[in-house]
Tab-separated table of C-alpha atoms in Angstrom:
chain	number	residue	atom	x	y	z
A	1	MET	CA	50.230	117.524	-43.647
A	2	LEU	CA	46.518	117.014	-44.248
A	3	TYR	CA	46.707	113.225	-44.133
A	4	ASN	CA	47.761	113.237	-40.490
A	5	THR	CA	44.114	113.522	-39.413
A	6	PRO	CA	42.902	110.353	-37.601
A	7	ARG	CA	40.163	109.462	-40.076
A	8	LEU	CA	42.403	109.827	-43.116
A	9	ILE	CA	45.206	107.871	-41.458
A	10	LYS	CA	42.791	105.039	-40.685
A	11	MET	CA	41.447	105.151	-44.230
A	12	ASN	CA	44.932	104.937	-45.758
A	13	LEU	CA	45.961	102.077	-43.461
A	14	LEU	CA	42.862	100.108	-44.404
A	15	LEU	CA	43.303	100.890	-48.070
A	16	SER	CA	45.988	98.265	-48.666
A	17	LEU	CA	43.712	95.594	-47.184
A	18	ILE	CA	40.713	96.277	-49.429
A	19	LEU	CA	42.300	97.020	-52.809
A	20	ALA	CA	43.315	93.507	-53.866
A	21	GLY	CA	45.396	92.765	-56.927
A	22	THR	CA	45.334	89.522	-58.887
A	23	LEU	CA	46.228	86.623	-56.632
A	24	PHE	CA	49.506	84.950	-57.527
A	25	SER	CA	50.677	81.503	-56.485
A	26	THR	CA	54.213	80.413	-57.286
A	27	GLY	CA	54.584	77.281	-55.132
A	28	HIS	CA	58.006	78.409	-53.859
A	29	PRO	CA	59.400	81.666	-52.466
A	30	LEU	CA	60.380	84.204	-55.098
A	31	GLU	CA	63.593	86.159	-55.167
A	32	CYS	CA	62.939	89.901	-55.483
A	33	PHE	CA	64.985	93.063	-55.546
A	34	GLN	CA	64.752	95.138	-52.370
A	35	GLY	CA	65.570	98.833	-52.023
A	36	THR	CA	64.238	102.380	-51.975
A	37	ASP	CA	64.396	105.192	-54.490
A	38	ALA	CA	67.467	106.460	-52.645
A	39	THR	CA	69.275	103.143	-53.286
A	40	GLU	CA	67.787	102.288	-56.681
A	41	SER	CA	71.213	101.856	-58.272
A	42	CYS	CA	72.224	99.236	-55.699
A	43	THR	CA	69.134	97.185	-54.901
A	44	THR	CA	69.744	93.825	-53.251
A	45	PRO	CA	68.103	90.525	-54.265
A	46	VAL	CA	66.370	88.831	-51.332
A	47	THR	CA	64.374	85.623	-50.954
A	48	CYS	CA	60.766	86.220	-49.951
A	49	GLN	CA	59.644	84.631	-46.691
A	50	ASP	CA	56.224	83.425	-47.861
A	51	ASN	CA	55.280	81.289	-50.861
A	52	ASP	CA	52.442	83.645	-51.789
A	53	ASN	CA	54.689	86.735	-51.899
A	54	VAL	CA	55.167	88.538	-55.210
A	55	CYS	CA	57.764	91.099	-56.284
A	56	GLY	CA	56.531	94.664	-56.070
A	57	SER	CA	57.593	98.219	-56.814
A	58	SER	CA	55.596	101.217	-55.635
A	59	THR	CA	55.726	104.999	-55.663
A	60	LEU	CA	53.899	107.298	-53.242
A	61	ALA	CA	53.579	110.922	-54.355
A	62	ILE	CA	52.037	113.788	-52.380
A	63	TYR	CA	51.266	117.084	-54.082
A	64	THR	CA	50.531	120.376	-52.341
A	65	GLY	CA	48.688	122.400	-54.927
A	66	ASP	CA	50.627	121.921	-58.164
A	67	CYS	CA	53.921	121.278	-56.381
A	68	LEU	CA	55.329	117.831	-55.631
A	69	SER	CA	56.042	117.986	-51.901
A	70	ARG	CA	57.037	114.365	-51.330
A	71	LYS	CA	57.847	111.323	-53.436
A	72	THR	CA	59.117	107.984	-52.194
A	73	GLY	CA	59.640	104.667	-53.936
A	74	GLU	CA	60.300	101.140	-52.771
A	75	SER	CA	60.901	97.666	-54.186
A	76	LYS	CA	60.464	94.529	-52.076
A	77	CYS	CA	58.579	91.268	-51.523
A	78	VAL	CA	54.881	91.966	-50.947
A	79	LYS	CA	51.641	90.087	-50.506
A	80	PRO	CA	49.266	90.315	-53.507
A	81	GLN	CA	46.755	92.427	-51.558
A	82	GLU	CA	49.462	95.030	-50.963
A	83	CYS	CA	49.826	95.644	-54.688
A	84	VAL	CA	47.433	98.594	-54.870
A	85	SER	CA	47.081	101.838	-56.793
A	86	TYR	CA	44.815	104.775	-56.040
A	87	SER	CA	44.517	108.536	-56.353
A	88	LEU	CA	42.717	110.974	-54.029
A	89	ASN	CA	42.630	114.733	-54.623
A	90	LEU	CA	40.985	116.939	-51.980
A	91	GLY	CA	42.217	120.215	-53.448
A	92	PRO	CA	44.944	121.470	-51.114
A	93	GLU	CA	46.608	118.067	-51.192
A	94	ARG	CA	46.665	115.134	-53.593
A	95	THR	CA	47.932	111.654	-52.739
A	96	VAL	CA	48.792	109.087	-55.409
A	97	LEU	CA	49.986	105.534	-54.814
A	98	HIS	CA	51.121	103.611	-57.880
A	99	SER	CA	52.168	99.963	-57.514
A	100	GLU	CA	53.270	97.273	-59.916
A	101	CYS	CA	53.709	93.579	-59.073
A	102	CYS	CA	55.083	90.562	-60.910
A	103	LYS	CA	55.559	86.868	-60.150
A	104	THR	CA	58.941	85.805	-61.492
A	105	ASP	CA	62.342	85.952	-59.818
A	106	ARG	CA	63.925	89.440	-59.765
A	107	CYS	CA	61.233	90.884	-62.025
A	108	ASN	CA	60.906	94.169	-60.094
A	109	THR	CA	64.034	95.666	-61.584
A	110	GLY	CA	63.053	99.333	-61.165
A	111	ILE	CA	61.046	101.636	-58.940
A	112	SER	CA	57.637	102.417	-60.378
A	113	THR	CA	57.759	106.153	-61.081
A	114	GLU	CA	54.881	106.722	-63.489
A	115	ILE	CA	52.653	109.310	-61.793
A	116	ASN	CA	50.173	111.188	-63.986
A	117	ASN	CA	49.594	114.702	-62.637
A	118	SER	CA	47.981	116.181	-65.761
A	119	PRO	CA	44.417	117.604	-65.558
A	120	ASN	CA	41.889	115.286	-67.226
A	121	GLY	CA	39.016	117.756	-67.725
A	122	ARG	CA	36.869	116.561	-64.815
A	123	LYS	CA	36.010	119.088	-62.078
A	124	CYS	CA	34.737	118.350	-58.564
A	125	PHE	CA	34.111	120.303	-55.403
A	126	GLY	CA	37.041	119.902	-53.000
A	127	CYS	CA	37.405	120.592	-49.264
A	128	ILE	CA	38.217	118.940	-45.927
A	129	ASN	CA	35.675	118.900	-43.066
A	130	GLU	CA	33.804	122.065	-44.045
A	131	ASP	CA	30.204	123.213	-43.611
A	132	ASN	CA	29.932	124.919	-46.988
A	133	CYS	CA	32.216	123.560	-49.688
A	134	THR	CA	32.308	125.838	-52.737
A	135	ARG	CA	35.894	125.481	-54.012
A	136	THR	CA	36.413	123.473	-57.181
A	137	VAL	CA	39.250	121.063	-57.954
A	138	ASP	CA	40.723	120.102	-61.319
A	139	CYS	CA	40.893	116.310	-61.308
A	140	ARG	CA	44.123	114.761	-62.559
A	141	GLY	CA	45.358	111.466	-63.916
A	142	ASP	CA	42.789	108.699	-63.485
A	143	GLU	CA	40.617	110.685	-61.054
A	144	HIS	CA	37.387	110.403	-63.054
A	145	TYR	CA	34.960	110.434	-60.119
A	146	CYS	CA	33.833	113.008	-57.554
A	147	LEU	CA	33.942	111.943	-53.895
A	148	LYS	CA	31.774	113.141	-51.023
A	149	VAL	CA	32.162	112.130	-47.360
A	150	THR	CA	29.562	113.454	-44.912
A	151	ILE	CA	30.054	113.283	-41.138
A	152	LYS	CA	26.517	112.653	-39.904
A	153	GLU	CA	26.819	114.202	-36.437
A	154	SER	CA	28.314	117.529	-37.544
A	155	ASN	CA	27.057	117.495	-41.153
A	156	LYS	CA	30.536	118.570	-42.271
A	157	THR	CA	31.758	117.281	-45.604
A	158	THR	CA	35.008	116.281	-47.251
A	159	LYS	CA	34.976	116.395	-51.048
A	160	GLY	CA	37.368	115.867	-53.907
A	161	CYS	CA	38.384	113.812	-56.934
A	162	ALA	CA	39.066	110.078	-56.754
A	163	SER	CA	40.096	107.215	-58.996
A	164	LYS	CA	37.727	104.343	-59.790
A	165	HIS	CA	39.680	101.897	-57.597
A	166	TYR	CA	39.438	104.287	-54.682
A	167	CYS	CA	35.680	104.661	-55.115
A	168	ASP	CA	35.075	100.942	-55.681
A	169	HIS	CA	37.019	99.709	-52.666
A	170	ALA	CA	38.645	102.152	-50.294
A	171	ALA	CA	35.659	104.470	-49.927
A	172	ILE	CA	33.388	101.545	-49.034
A	173	HIS	CA	35.818	100.286	-46.414
A	174	TRP	CA	36.233	103.800	-45.023
A	175	GLN	CA	32.475	103.918	-44.492
A	176	LEU	CA	32.453	100.523	-42.769
A	177	ALA	CA	35.253	101.618	-40.433
A	178	ASN	CA	33.567	104.943	-39.623
A	179	LYS	CA	29.843	104.289	-39.342
A	180	ASP	CA	29.115	107.955	-38.613
A	181	GLU	CA	30.272	108.866	-42.116
A	182	LYS	CA	28.436	108.525	-45.409
A	183	VAL	CA	30.678	108.020	-48.442
A	184	SER	CA	29.605	108.329	-52.059
A	185	CYS	CA	31.158	108.769	-55.501
A	186	CYS	CA	29.515	110.116	-58.648
A	187	ASP	CA	30.419	110.411	-62.326
A	188	GLY	CA	30.035	113.947	-63.694
A	189	ASN	CA	31.434	117.448	-63.357
A	190	LEU	CA	30.734	118.993	-59.924
A	191	CYS	CA	28.300	116.171	-59.140
A	192	ASN	CA	29.429	115.887	-55.477
A	193	ASP	CA	27.201	118.759	-54.380
A	194	ALA	CA	23.895	118.045	-52.618
A	195	GLN	CA	22.202	121.155	-53.985
A	196	ARG	CA	23.010	120.187	-57.566
A	197	LEU	CA	21.684	116.675	-56.958
A	198	VAL	CA	18.422	118.008	-55.508
A	199	LEU	CA	18.043	120.530	-58.343
A	200	GLY	CA	18.687	117.813	-60.902
A	201	ALA	CA	15.989	115.629	-59.348
A	202	LEU	CA	13.495	118.518	-59.422
A	203	ILE	CA	14.268	119.223	-63.077
A	204	LEU	CA	13.602	115.574	-63.913
A	205	LEU	CA	10.249	115.758	-62.124
A	206	VAL	CA	8.957	118.661	-64.245
A	207	PRO	CA	8.268	116.620	-67.427
A	208	LEU	CA	6.707	113.850	-65.332
A	209	VAL	CA	4.311	116.269	-63.624
A	210	SER	CA	3.416	117.795	-67.002
A	211	ILE	CA	2.534	114.385	-68.420
A	212	ILE	CA	0.337	113.599	-65.411
A	213	LEU	CA	-1.519	116.925	-65.709
A	214	ILE	CA	-2.096	116.438	-69.447
A	215	GLN	CA	-3.570	113.005	-68.858
């Protein structure tokens, strides 16, 4: 599985700490349903241990190509910062975490199963630790941004599609945790390619140079 690489494992572990949901405060421990997708029909109500816990339901889906290779769901007491959602699509593999949280007793009555795997029209370059990334990826769901991670020492890149929450939070924290990597997101088809960015800058310079010469 592609996400067993050390950097991606570290990134995913840190993800739940940086993507914060709305902070809830109930003043007393909530009672939430607890169970997995395998036991959804017989979830058990439990009393949360901490006053700041909320009730949560989450679904993790991993796609290999167009095929769903793994899907797991869980309901339980969670801390607000654990209520996160993100989507990352590197081409060969796509990982989607969808979470929902609520702050009343037994409000998480079902596993959150809404995963959008439909193409959204955005295209990005997609690869994992390659020197020359030329493959394109059809972005899906809420993946409206193109991601680029460059390993400075080897100049290898990882590219793909990402959701706004991933770009706003997880990518920044990934860069802080791995200082030898440069992480960036851009808004536009196939914008996560250095050559296209350089060419675009040169094209913008042409009118400017013309104006200077005329003056």
